[in-house]
Amino acid sequence: MTKLLEQTLAEAKWTQAARDEYYKTHPENFAGPDKSFPIRDASDVGDAWGLAGHADNPDAVRAKIKAIAKRLKLTHGLPDTAKDDDEKQESAATIASTVRRPLKKIATLRVCWLEYNARSLNGRIYPKTTCDKIYESAVRKLAANDLPITVFVSHEAANNHVNTELVGRAAKIWQEGNKFWADLDLADTRTAWDMLALAEGNYLRSESMRVLGVELSHDRNYDLPLVVVSEGVEPDLLGIDLTTRPGLADTARIQQVLYESSAHIEPYTESFSVDSVSVTTHHPKEEVSITMNIDGRVLAQAMPAAILEQIKQAGRRTALPTTEAMTSDRQAHQRAHDHIAGVLDECLKPMHGAESARLRALVEATELTEAGRALAMKHAKRLAAAHDEAAQACGMECEGCYNDALGMPLDPDNDGDSIGHDTDNDNESAQKGQDEMTEEQMLAALKAKGYTVAAPKTVQEELQEVRAELAALKEGRLTEAPQRQTQAPSALTEASDYKPEDLYQEGDYLKGPLAPRNWRALADPRVPWPKDVDPSAALKELAPFLAYRLNMEEAHARGRDISMYIGEYEQV
């Protein structure tokens, strides 16, 4: 029966059309004649071995099956009885190679899981105090290496402890402003891969938290119940589950998917020969960028002393032979020298021999204008000084070649650098058309404006003032202290016309219009009311007495004490 079933399944898999199509490309993978016993995968090996007993020559067919299985590396599909010892070991190694060690995590989901005063879809509000307590408990739980804050595919799977639906855990929890965030690490499981695919494609975009130790509280100031922490209970964040229906309507969202990289990043290292290293010393001065425009627009600006100082410092370095490879600094000095030399050779006279033609060609290529030529002549001394420093930095022999043409000494300040003190800045700093004022003119101008101007005191005058002050202090200490004079208290008392305010005293109303009268007559409606008595004042004053009287009569009629009706502090 089993053989018949295997034969039926093999015939269903390998129809005649399938055999013909496979035979066109792989005729060598048929173990029997007439396109019988085709082998493509390990299942075909097992099926062919089981059905080989129906062949005319079973041994030959099975030998061919083993040969094809070895060639296609499908020996693990043979039954154990058909394998040699080596083949059994190879099959076991093949099965073992298919088992891999799972990754610690495949990706990280960054989610926002809670927010101050957030509203949930099931009609609840999470106030600030509740959010803070839940967050504090979650942080303590992660720090103490407690049970993990799990991630399930649904609340139902978590409540029913369906462990195959557990896809990750919370690895990090933090707060930013009024929102709370978490990094959820996904495990290397089939379900986790499915959830990762849904999150990556934005099919799944929300989550919901599971918390113990909270209850609902109603407050008339809110339209929905409040989620508060139960009295005497610490809240416990059990997990953050991936759900299509978020717990918080506008907050609980998957914000980012971070994948775990399996590539090993090699550290960056750079090696070089010590012989080819050039060390450049940078001085703590403001960086200056030198730009030479041959049209003279930049040359119109006076070259500051900082540029000359920078070139001077570069020139004092040890000059390398011109045959060596130039550094970036030397190349910059070379370019500056060529441009300046081209301008000066064009405006003054050629001073570089055969090189002058090349240098002047650089200037002609940029079309030196007449305005630029005039500006270059105006600042020729400064350009010559910059040329000398650039030449010294590059180790050239043309340093000072323009001194004779410009009437400049080789070293006017005798400091060994062939650069004299530039007084042009001092002259240009003074305002044109204004003469310097003398001391007498300045004093007269200050006095005209009302200022008092006195000559400074000499040292002898200041010393005399100090001695006079010390003598005055010494004399004051030697004089007898004045006696204190006091006056009698009566002499210090002043007469006052202040009169104290008249305060109400108990019973004062009996001294006025409501002086003792016939109270019974006043209470009798048949007796006319006195004209000199204000009814409202009488009612206000006599109402407590009348009420007390009525209460007393009522108490006597009932045989009780008045204290049962009126307290001691209310009795008149």
Coordinates of C-alpha atoms in Angstrom, one line a residue:
M1 CA 0.0 0.0 0.0
T2 CA 2.8 2.4 0.9
K3 CA 4.7 1.6 -2.3
L4 CA 1.5 2.3 -4.3
L5 CA 1.0 5.6 -2.6
E6 CA 4.7 6.6 -3.3
Q7 CA 4.3 5.7 -6.9
T8 CA 1.1 7.7 -7.2
L9 CA 2.7 10.8 -5.7
A10 CA 5.8 10.5 -7.9
E11 CA 3.6 10.2 -11.0
A12 CA 1.6 13.2 -9.9
K13 CA 4.8 15.3 -9.4
W14 CA 6.5 14.0 -12.6
T15 CA 4.0 14.1 -15.4
Q16 CA 5.0 13.1 -18.9
A17 CA 5.2 16.8 -19.9
A18 CA 7.4 17.6 -16.9
R19 CA 9.7 14.7 -17.6
D20 CA 10.1 15.8 -21.3
E21 CA 10.8 19.4 -20.3
Y22 CA 13.4 18.3 -17.6
Y23 CA 15.0 15.8 -20.0
K24 CA 15.8 18.5 -22.5
T25 CA 18.2 20.3 -20.1
H26 CA 19.3 17.5 -17.7
P27 CA 19.2 14.1 -19.4
E28 CA 22.0 12.9 -17.0
N29 CA 19.7 13.2 -14.0
F30 CA 17.5 10.2 -15.0
A31 CA 18.4 7.0 -13.1
G32 CA 16.4 4.7 -15.4
P33 CA 15.8 4.2 -19.1
D34 CA 13.0 5.9 -21.0
K35 CA 13.0 9.0 -18.9
S36 CA 12.3 7.1 -15.7
F37 CA 13.3 7.9 -12.1
P38 CA 14.0 11.7 -12.6
I39 CA 16.0 13.4 -9.8
R40 CA 15.9 17.1 -9.1
D41 CA 15.9 17.4 -5.3
A42 CA 16.3 15.3 -2.1
S43 CA 12.7 14.2 -2.2
D44 CA 13.2 12.8 -5.7
V45 CA 16.1 10.8 -4.4
G46 CA 14.0 9.1 -1.7
D47 CA 11.1 8.5 -4.1
A48 CA 13.3 7.0 -6.8
W49 CA 15.1 4.8 -4.3
G50 CA 11.7 3.4 -3.0
L51 CA 10.3 2.8 -6.5
A52 CA 13.6 1.3 -7.9
G53 CA 12.4 -2.2 -6.8
H54 CA 9.8 -2.1 -9.7
A55 CA 12.6 -1.6 -12.3
D56 CA 13.9 -4.4 -14.6
N57 CA 17.3 -4.1 -13.0
P58 CA 16.8 -2.6 -9.5
D59 CA 20.5 -2.8 -8.5
A60 CA 21.6 -0.8 -11.6
V61 CA 18.9 1.8 -11.0
R62 CA 19.8 2.2 -7.4
A63 CA 23.5 2.5 -8.2
K64 CA 22.7 5.3 -10.7
I65 CA 20.5 7.0 -8.0
K66 CA 23.4 7.0 -5.6
A67 CA 25.8 8.4 -8.3
I68 CA 23.3 11.2 -9.2
A69 CA 22.8 12.0 -5.5
K70 CA 26.5 12.3 -4.9
R71 CA 26.9 14.5 -8.0
L72 CA 24.1 16.8 -7.0
K73 CA 25.1 16.7 -3.3
L74 CA 21.7 15.2 -2.3
T75 CA 23.0 12.1 -0.4
H76 CA 21.0 13.2 2.7
G77 CA 17.9 12.2 0.7
L78 CA 19.0 8.6 0.6
P79 CA 17.7 6.2 3.3
D80 CA 20.2 5.2 6.0
T81 CA 20.3 1.7 4.7
A82 CA 21.6 3.0 1.4
K83 CA 24.4 5.1 2.8
D84 CA 28.0 4.2 3.5
D85 CA 29.7 5.3 6.7
D86 CA 31.2 8.3 4.9
E87 CA 27.8 9.2 3.3
K88 CA 26.1 9.0 6.7
Q89 CA 28.7 11.5 8.2
E90 CA 28.3 13.8 5.2
S91 CA 24.5 13.7 5.6
A92 CA 24.7 14.5 9.2
A93 CA 27.1 17.4 8.5
T94 CA 24.7 18.7 5.8
I95 CA 21.8 18.7 8.3
A96 CA 23.9 20.3 11.0
S97 CA 25.0 23.1 8.6
T98 CA 21.4 24.0 8.1
V99 CA 21.0 24.9 11.8
R100 CA 22.4 28.4 12.5
R101 CA 22.8 30.3 15.7
P102 CA 20.0 32.9 16.0
L103 CA 20.9 36.6 16.1
K104 CA 20.4 38.5 19.4
K105 CA 18.1 40.9 17.5
I106 CA 17.2 41.6 13.9
A107 CA 16.0 45.2 14.2
T108 CA 14.9 47.9 16.7
L109 CA 11.6 49.7 16.6
R110 CA 11.6 53.2 18.1
V111 CA 8.2 53.9 19.4
C112 CA 6.4 56.7 21.4
W113 CA 4.3 54.8 23.9
L114 CA 3.0 57.4 26.4
E115 CA 2.3 61.2 26.7
Y116 CA 1.1 63.5 29.4
N117 CA -2.7 63.8 29.4
A118 CA -3.0 61.5 26.4
R119 CA -6.4 60.0 25.6
S120 CA -6.8 56.3 24.9
L121 CA -9.2 54.8 22.4
N122 CA -11.1 53.1 25.1
G123 CA -12.0 56.4 26.8
R124 CA -9.4 57.1 29.4
I125 CA -7.0 60.0 30.2
Y126 CA -3.4 59.4 31.5
P127 CA -2.6 62.4 33.8
K128 CA 1.0 63.6 34.4
T129 CA 1.4 62.0 37.8
T130 CA 0.4 58.6 36.5
C131 CA 2.7 58.9 33.5
D132 CA 5.6 59.8 35.8
K133 CA 5.1 56.8 38.1
I134 CA 4.7 54.4 35.2
Y135 CA 7.9 55.7 33.6
E136 CA 9.8 55.6 36.9
S137 CA 8.8 51.9 37.5
A138 CA 9.9 51.0 33.9
V139 CA 13.3 52.7 34.4
R140 CA 13.8 50.8 37.7
K141 CA 12.8 47.6 36.0
L142 CA 15.4 48.0 33.3
A143 CA 18.2 49.1 35.7
A144 CA 17.6 46.2 38.1
N145 CA 17.9 43.6 35.3
D146 CA 14.4 42.5 36.2
L147 CA 12.0 40.4 34.1
P148 CA 12.0 42.0 30.6
I149 CA 9.3 44.4 29.4
T150 CA 8.0 42.1 26.7
V151 CA 6.7 42.8 23.2
F152 CA 3.8 40.5 22.0
V153 CA 1.8 40.7 18.8
S154 CA -1.3 41.4 20.7
H155 CA -2.6 41.8 24.3
E156 CA -4.5 38.5 24.0
A157 CA -1.4 36.6 23.2
A158 CA 0.4 38.2 26.2
N159 CA -2.5 37.5 28.6
N160 CA -2.7 33.9 27.5
H161 CA 1.1 33.4 27.7
V162 CA 1.4 32.3 24.1
N163 CA 5.2 32.4 24.0
T164 CA 5.4 31.8 20.2
E165 CA 3.8 35.2 19.8
L166 CA 6.6 36.9 21.8
V167 CA 8.6 38.9 19.3
G168 CA 10.9 41.1 21.4
R169 CA 11.6 43.2 24.5
A170 CA 12.1 46.9 25.5
A171 CA 15.8 47.6 25.5
K172 CA 15.8 51.3 26.3
I173 CA 13.2 53.8 27.7
W174 CA 13.5 57.5 28.0
Q175 CA 11.6 60.8 28.2
E176 CA 11.7 63.8 25.9
G177 CA 9.5 66.7 27.0
N178 CA 6.0 65.4 27.6
K179 CA 6.5 62.2 25.6
F180 CA 7.9 58.9 26.5
W181 CA 9.9 56.8 24.1
A182 CA 11.2 53.2 23.9
D183 CA 13.5 51.1 21.7
L184 CA 12.0 47.7 21.1
D185 CA 14.5 45.0 20.1
L186 CA 13.0 42.3 17.9
A187 CA 14.1 38.7 18.3
D188 CA 15.2 36.4 15.5
T189 CA 12.0 34.4 15.1
R190 CA 9.6 33.9 12.2
T191 CA 6.9 35.9 13.8
A192 CA 9.3 38.8 14.6
W193 CA 10.4 38.8 10.9
D194 CA 6.7 39.0 9.9
M195 CA 6.1 42.0 12.3
L196 CA 9.3 43.6 11.0
A197 CA 8.1 43.3 7.4
L198 CA 4.7 44.9 8.4
A199 CA 6.4 47.7 10.3
E200 CA 8.9 48.4 7.4
G201 CA 6.1 48.6 4.9
N202 CA 4.0 50.9 7.2
Y203 CA 1.3 48.2 7.4
L204 CA 1.7 48.2 11.2
R205 CA 2.3 51.6 12.7
S206 CA 1.0 51.5 16.3
E207 CA 1.5 49.8 19.6
S208 CA -0.2 49.6 23.0
M209 CA 1.2 49.2 26.6
R210 CA 0.2 46.7 29.3
V211 CA 0.3 48.1 32.8
L212 CA -0.6 46.6 36.2
G213 CA -1.4 48.6 39.4
V214 CA -3.6 51.3 38.0
E215 CA -7.3 51.9 38.3
L216 CA -9.9 54.4 37.0
S217 CA -11.0 57.5 38.9
H218 CA -13.7 60.0 38.0
D219 CA -13.2 63.8 38.2
R220 CA -15.9 66.3 37.4
N221 CA -13.3 68.5 35.8
Y222 CA -12.6 65.9 33.1
D223 CA -15.0 64.5 30.5
L224 CA -13.3 61.0 30.7
P225 CA -12.2 58.8 33.6
L226 CA -8.6 59.3 34.8
V227 CA -6.1 56.4 35.0
V228 CA -4.5 56.7 38.5
V229 CA -2.1 54.5 40.4
S230 CA -3.8 52.2 43.0
E231 CA -3.3 53.2 46.6
G232 CA -0.4 51.4 48.1
V233 CA 0.6 49.7 44.8
E234 CA 3.6 50.4 42.6
P235 CA 2.7 50.4 38.9
D236 CA 4.3 47.7 36.7
L237 CA 4.9 48.2 32.9
L238 CA 4.6 44.6 31.7
G239 CA 5.0 45.2 28.0
I240 CA 4.5 47.2 24.9
D241 CA 2.6 45.1 22.3
L242 CA 2.4 45.7 18.6
T243 CA -1.2 46.2 17.8
T244 CA -3.1 47.6 14.8
R245 CA -5.4 49.5 17.2
P246 CA -3.2 51.9 19.3
G247 CA -3.8 52.3 23.0
L248 CA -3.3 56.1 22.7
A249 CA -5.1 57.6 19.7
D250 CA -2.6 60.3 18.7
T251 CA 0.5 59.2 20.5
A252 CA 1.3 55.5 20.3
R253 CA 3.2 55.2 17.0
I254 CA 6.2 53.4 15.5
Q255 CA 8.5 56.2 14.6
Q256 CA 11.5 54.5 13.1
V257 CA 12.8 51.0 12.2
L258 CA 16.5 50.5 12.9
Y259 CA 18.2 47.4 11.4
E260 CA 21.0 45.5 13.1
S261 CA 24.1 45.5 10.8
S262 CA 26.0 42.2 10.5
A263 CA 28.9 43.7 8.5
H264 CA 32.1 44.1 10.4
I265 CA 33.5 47.6 10.1
E266 CA 37.3 47.7 10.0
P267 CA 38.8 50.6 11.9
Y268 CA 40.3 53.3 9.7
T269 CA 44.1 53.4 9.9
E270 CA 46.5 55.4 7.8
S271 CA 50.2 54.7 7.5
F272 CA 52.9 56.8 5.8
S273 CA 56.7 57.0 5.7
V274 CA 58.3 59.3 8.2
D275 CA 60.7 60.6 5.6
S276 CA 57.9 62.1 3.6
V277 CA 56.2 64.0 6.5
S278 CA 56.5 67.8 6.6
V279 CA 55.7 69.5 9.9
T280 CA 54.3 73.0 9.6
T281 CA 54.1 75.2 12.7
H282 CA 50.9 77.3 12.9
H283 CA 51.3 80.5 15.0
P284 CA 48.3 81.7 17.1
K285 CA 47.5 84.5 14.7
E286 CA 44.5 85.4 12.6
E287 CA 44.4 83.4 9.4
V288 CA 44.9 85.6 6.3
S289 CA 43.9 84.5 2.8
I290 CA 46.0 86.2 0.1
T291 CA 44.2 86.7 -3.2
M292 CA 46.0 88.4 -6.1
N293 CA 43.8 89.9 -8.8
I294 CA 45.9 91.3 -11.6
D295 CA 43.3 94.0 -12.5
G296 CA 44.4 95.9 -9.3
R297 CA 41.1 95.9 -7.4
V298 CA 42.4 93.9 -4.6
L299 CA 45.8 95.5 -4.9
A300 CA 44.1 98.8 -4.1
Q301 CA 43.7 97.6 -0.5
A302 CA 46.8 98.2 1.6
M303 CA 48.5 94.9 2.4
P304 CA 48.2 94.6 6.2
A305 CA 51.1 93.9 8.4
A306 CA 49.5 90.6 9.4
I307 CA 50.2 89.3 5.8
L308 CA 53.8 90.4 5.9
E309 CA 54.2 88.8 9.3
Q310 CA 52.7 85.5 8.1
I311 CA 55.1 85.5 5.1
K312 CA 57.9 86.5 7.4
Q313 CA 57.3 83.5 9.7
A314 CA 57.1 81.2 6.7
G315 CA 60.3 82.6 5.3
R316 CA 62.2 81.8 8.5
R317 CA 61.5 78.1 8.2
T318 CA 64.2 76.0 6.8
A319 CA 64.1 76.3 3.0
L320 CA 64.0 73.0 1.2
P321 CA 65.8 72.6 -2.2
T322 CA 63.7 73.5 -5.2
T323 CA 64.1 70.0 -6.5
E324 CA 62.0 68.5 -3.7
A325 CA 58.3 68.1 -3.8
M326 CA 56.6 71.4 -2.8
T327 CA 54.2 71.4 0.2
S328 CA 50.9 73.3 0.0
D329 CA 52.5 76.3 1.8
R330 CA 55.4 76.5 -0.6
Q331 CA 53.0 76.2 -3.5
A332 CA 51.0 79.1 -2.2
H333 CA 54.1 81.2 -1.7
Q334 CA 55.2 80.3 -5.2
R335 CA 51.9 81.4 -6.7
A336 CA 52.0 84.7 -4.7
H337 CA 55.6 85.3 -5.9
D338 CA 54.8 84.7 -9.5
H339 CA 51.8 87.1 -9.5
I340 CA 53.6 89.8 -7.6
A341 CA 56.7 89.5 -9.7
G342 CA 54.7 89.6 -12.9
V343 CA 53.0 92.8 -11.9
L344 CA 56.2 94.5 -10.8
D345 CA 58.2 93.3 -13.8
E346 CA 55.4 94.7 -16.0
C347 CA 55.1 98.0 -14.2
L348 CA 58.8 98.7 -13.2
K349 CA 61.3 96.7 -15.1
P350 CA 62.1 93.0 -15.6
M351 CA 64.2 91.7 -12.8
H352 CA 63.9 87.9 -13.2
G353 CA 65.9 87.4 -16.3
A354 CA 64.5 84.6 -18.6
E355 CA 61.7 84.0 -16.1
S356 CA 60.4 87.6 -16.5
A357 CA 58.8 86.6 -19.9
R358 CA 56.8 83.9 -18.3
L359 CA 55.8 86.0 -15.3
R360 CA 54.7 88.9 -17.5
A361 CA 52.8 86.5 -19.7
L362 CA 50.7 85.6 -16.6
V363 CA 49.9 89.2 -16.2
E364 CA 49.0 89.8 -19.8
A365 CA 46.8 86.8 -19.8
T366 CA 44.6 88.5 -17.2
E367 CA 44.6 91.8 -19.1
L368 CA 46.2 94.3 -16.6
T369 CA 44.3 97.5 -17.0
E370 CA 45.7 101.0 -16.7
A371 CA 43.9 101.5 -13.4
G372 CA 45.5 98.4 -12.1
R373 CA 48.9 99.5 -13.3
A374 CA 48.4 102.8 -11.5
L375 CA 47.4 101.1 -8.2
A376 CA 50.3 98.7 -8.5
M377 CA 52.7 101.6 -8.9
K378 CA 51.2 103.4 -5.9
H379 CA 51.7 100.3 -3.6
A380 CA 54.9 99.1 -5.3
K381 CA 57.0 99.2 -2.1
R382 CA 54.5 97.0 -0.3
L383 CA 54.3 94.6 -3.2
A384 CA 58.1 94.5 -3.3
A385 CA 58.2 93.6 0.4
A386 CA 55.6 90.8 -0.1
H387 CA 57.7 89.6 -3.1
D388 CA 60.8 89.4 -1.0
E389 CA 59.2 87.4 1.8
A390 CA 57.6 85.0 -0.8
A391 CA 61.0 84.6 -2.5
Q392 CA 62.7 83.9 0.9
A393 CA 60.1 81.3 1.8
C394 CA 60.7 79.5 -1.6
G395 CA 64.4 79.8 -1.3
M396 CA 64.8 82.0 -4.4
E397 CA 67.7 84.4 -5.1
C398 CA 65.5 87.3 -6.3
E399 CA 64.9 88.6 -2.8
G400 CA 65.5 92.4 -2.8
C401 CA 65.8 92.8 -6.6
Y402 CA 63.4 95.8 -6.7
N403 CA 65.1 97.8 -3.9
D404 CA 67.3 99.8 -6.3
A405 CA 64.4 100.6 -8.6
L406 CA 62.3 101.8 -5.7
G407 CA 65.1 103.4 -3.8
M408 CA 64.7 101.1 -0.8
P409 CA 67.5 100.1 1.5
L410 CA 68.2 96.4 1.9
D411 CA 67.5 96.4 5.7
P412 CA 66.3 99.8 6.9
D413 CA 65.6 98.7 10.5
N414 CA 68.6 96.4 10.8
D415 CA 66.7 93.4 12.1
G416 CA 67.9 90.9 9.5
D417 CA 64.6 90.5 7.6
S418 CA 65.1 93.0 4.8
I419 CA 61.8 94.7 5.8
G420 CA 61.6 98.2 7.2
H421 CA 59.0 99.7 9.5
D422 CA 56.0 100.7 7.5
T423 CA 54.9 104.2 8.4
D424 CA 52.3 104.5 5.8
N425 CA 49.6 103.1 8.1
D426 CA 50.5 105.8 10.7
N427 CA 50.2 108.5 8.1
E428 CA 47.0 107.2 6.7
S429 CA 45.4 106.9 10.2
A430 CA 45.6 110.7 10.7
Q431 CA 42.6 112.5 9.4
K432 CA 43.3 114.5 6.3
G433 CA 43.0 118.3 6.5
Q434 CA 43.3 118.5 10.3
D435 CA 46.4 119.7 12.1
E436 CA 47.4 118.2 15.5
M437 CA 46.4 120.5 18.4
T438 CA 49.0 121.8 20.8
E439 CA 48.7 121.5 24.6
E440 CA 47.8 125.2 24.9
Q441 CA 45.1 124.9 22.3
M442 CA 43.6 121.8 24.0
L443 CA 43.6 123.5 27.4
A444 CA 41.9 126.6 26.0
A445 CA 39.3 124.5 24.3
L446 CA 38.5 122.6 27.5
K447 CA 38.2 125.9 29.6
A448 CA 36.0 127.4 26.9
K449 CA 33.5 124.5 27.5
G450 CA 33.5 125.0 31.3
Y451 CA 36.0 122.4 32.4
T452 CA 38.4 123.1 35.2
V453 CA 41.9 122.1 34.2
A454 CA 44.6 122.0 36.9
A455 CA 48.2 121.0 36.5
P456 CA 49.2 117.7 38.1
K457 CA 50.6 118.0 41.6
T458 CA 54.2 117.3 42.2
V459 CA 55.4 114.6 44.6
Q460 CA 56.4 117.2 47.2
E461 CA 53.0 118.7 47.1
E462 CA 51.2 115.4 47.5
L463 CA 53.6 114.5 50.5
Q464 CA 52.7 117.8 52.2
E465 CA 49.0 117.2 51.9
V466 CA 49.3 113.7 53.5
R467 CA 51.3 115.2 56.4
A468 CA 48.6 117.8 57.0
E469 CA 45.9 115.2 57.1
L470 CA 47.9 113.1 59.6
A471 CA 48.4 116.1 61.8
A472 CA 44.7 117.0 61.8
L473 CA 43.8 113.5 62.8
K474 CA 46.4 113.5 65.7
E475 CA 45.1 116.8 67.0
G476 CA 41.5 115.6 66.9
R477 CA 42.3 112.6 69.1
L478 CA 44.1 114.8 71.8
T479 CA 41.1 117.2 72.3
E480 CA 38.7 116.5 75.1
A481 CA 35.5 114.8 74.1
P482 CA 32.4 117.0 74.5
Q483 CA 30.0 116.3 77.3
R484 CA 26.6 114.8 76.5
Q485 CA 23.8 117.1 77.4
T486 CA 20.4 115.6 78.2
Q487 CA 17.0 117.2 78.9
A488 CA 14.3 116.3 81.4
P489 CA 11.6 114.1 80.1
S490 CA 9.0 116.8 80.7
A491 CA 10.8 119.2 78.4
L492 CA 10.7 116.6 75.6
T493 CA 7.0 115.9 76.0
E494 CA 4.8 117.7 73.4
A495 CA 1.2 118.7 74.0
S496 CA -1.3 116.8 71.7
D497 CA -4.9 117.6 70.9
Y498 CA -5.6 114.0 69.7
K499 CA -8.9 112.6 71.1
P500 CA -9.6 108.9 71.1
E501 CA -12.4 107.6 69.0
D502 CA -15.7 107.0 70.8
L503 CA -16.2 103.2 70.8
Y504 CA -19.5 101.5 71.3
Q505 CA -20.1 100.2 74.9
E506 CA -22.6 97.6 75.9
G507 CA -25.9 99.2 76.8
D508 CA -25.3 102.5 74.9
Y509 CA -28.5 102.0 72.9
L510 CA -30.5 102.4 76.2
K511 CA -29.0 105.9 76.6
G512 CA -30.4 107.2 73.3
P513 CA -33.8 107.2 71.8
L514 CA -34.4 103.7 73.1
A515 CA -34.1 104.7 76.7
P516 CA -36.1 102.4 79.1
R517 CA -39.7 102.6 78.1
N518 CA -42.8 100.5 78.4
W519 CA -41.6 97.6 76.3
R520 CA -45.0 95.9 76.6
A521 CA -46.7 98.9 75.2
L522 CA -44.2 99.1 72.3
A523 CA -45.0 95.4 71.5
D524 CA -48.7 96.0 71.7
P525 CA -50.1 96.9 68.2
R526 CA -53.0 98.7 69.8
V527 CA -50.7 101.4 71.3
P528 CA -49.5 104.1 68.9
W529 CA -45.8 104.0 68.0
P530 CA -43.8 106.9 69.6
K531 CA -42.8 109.5 67.0
D532 CA -39.3 110.0 68.4
V533 CA -38.4 106.3 68.0
D534 CA -37.1 104.9 64.7
P535 CA -39.0 101.6 64.0
S536 CA -36.1 100.0 62.1
A537 CA -33.6 100.8 64.9
A538 CA -36.0 99.5 67.5
L539 CA -36.6 96.3 65.6
K540 CA -32.9 95.7 65.2
E541 CA -32.1 96.3 68.8
L542 CA -35.2 94.6 70.4
A543 CA -35.5 91.6 68.1
P544 CA -33.0 89.4 70.1
F545 CA -34.8 90.2 73.3
L546 CA -38.2 89.5 71.9
A547 CA -37.0 86.2 70.3
Y548 CA -35.3 85.2 73.6
R549 CA -38.5 86.0 75.4
L550 CA -40.7 83.9 73.1
N551 CA -38.2 81.0 73.3
M552 CA -38.2 81.2 77.1
E553 CA -42.0 81.1 77.2
E554 CA -42.0 78.2 74.8
A555 CA -39.5 76.3 77.0
H556 CA -41.5 76.9 80.2
A557 CA -44.7 75.8 78.5
R558 CA -43.0 72.5 77.6
G559 CA -41.3 72.2 80.9
R560 CA -37.8 72.4 79.5
D561 CA -34.8 74.6 80.0
I562 CA -34.1 77.5 77.6
S563 CA -30.6 76.0 76.9
M564 CA -32.2 73.3 74.8
Y565 CA -33.4 75.9 72.3
I566 CA -30.6 78.5 72.5
G567 CA -26.9 78.0 73.2
E568 CA -25.1 79.8 76.0
Y569 CA -23.4 82.1 73.5
E570 CA -26.8 83.1 72.0
Q571 CA -28.5 83.9 75.3
V572 CA -29.1 87.5 76.1

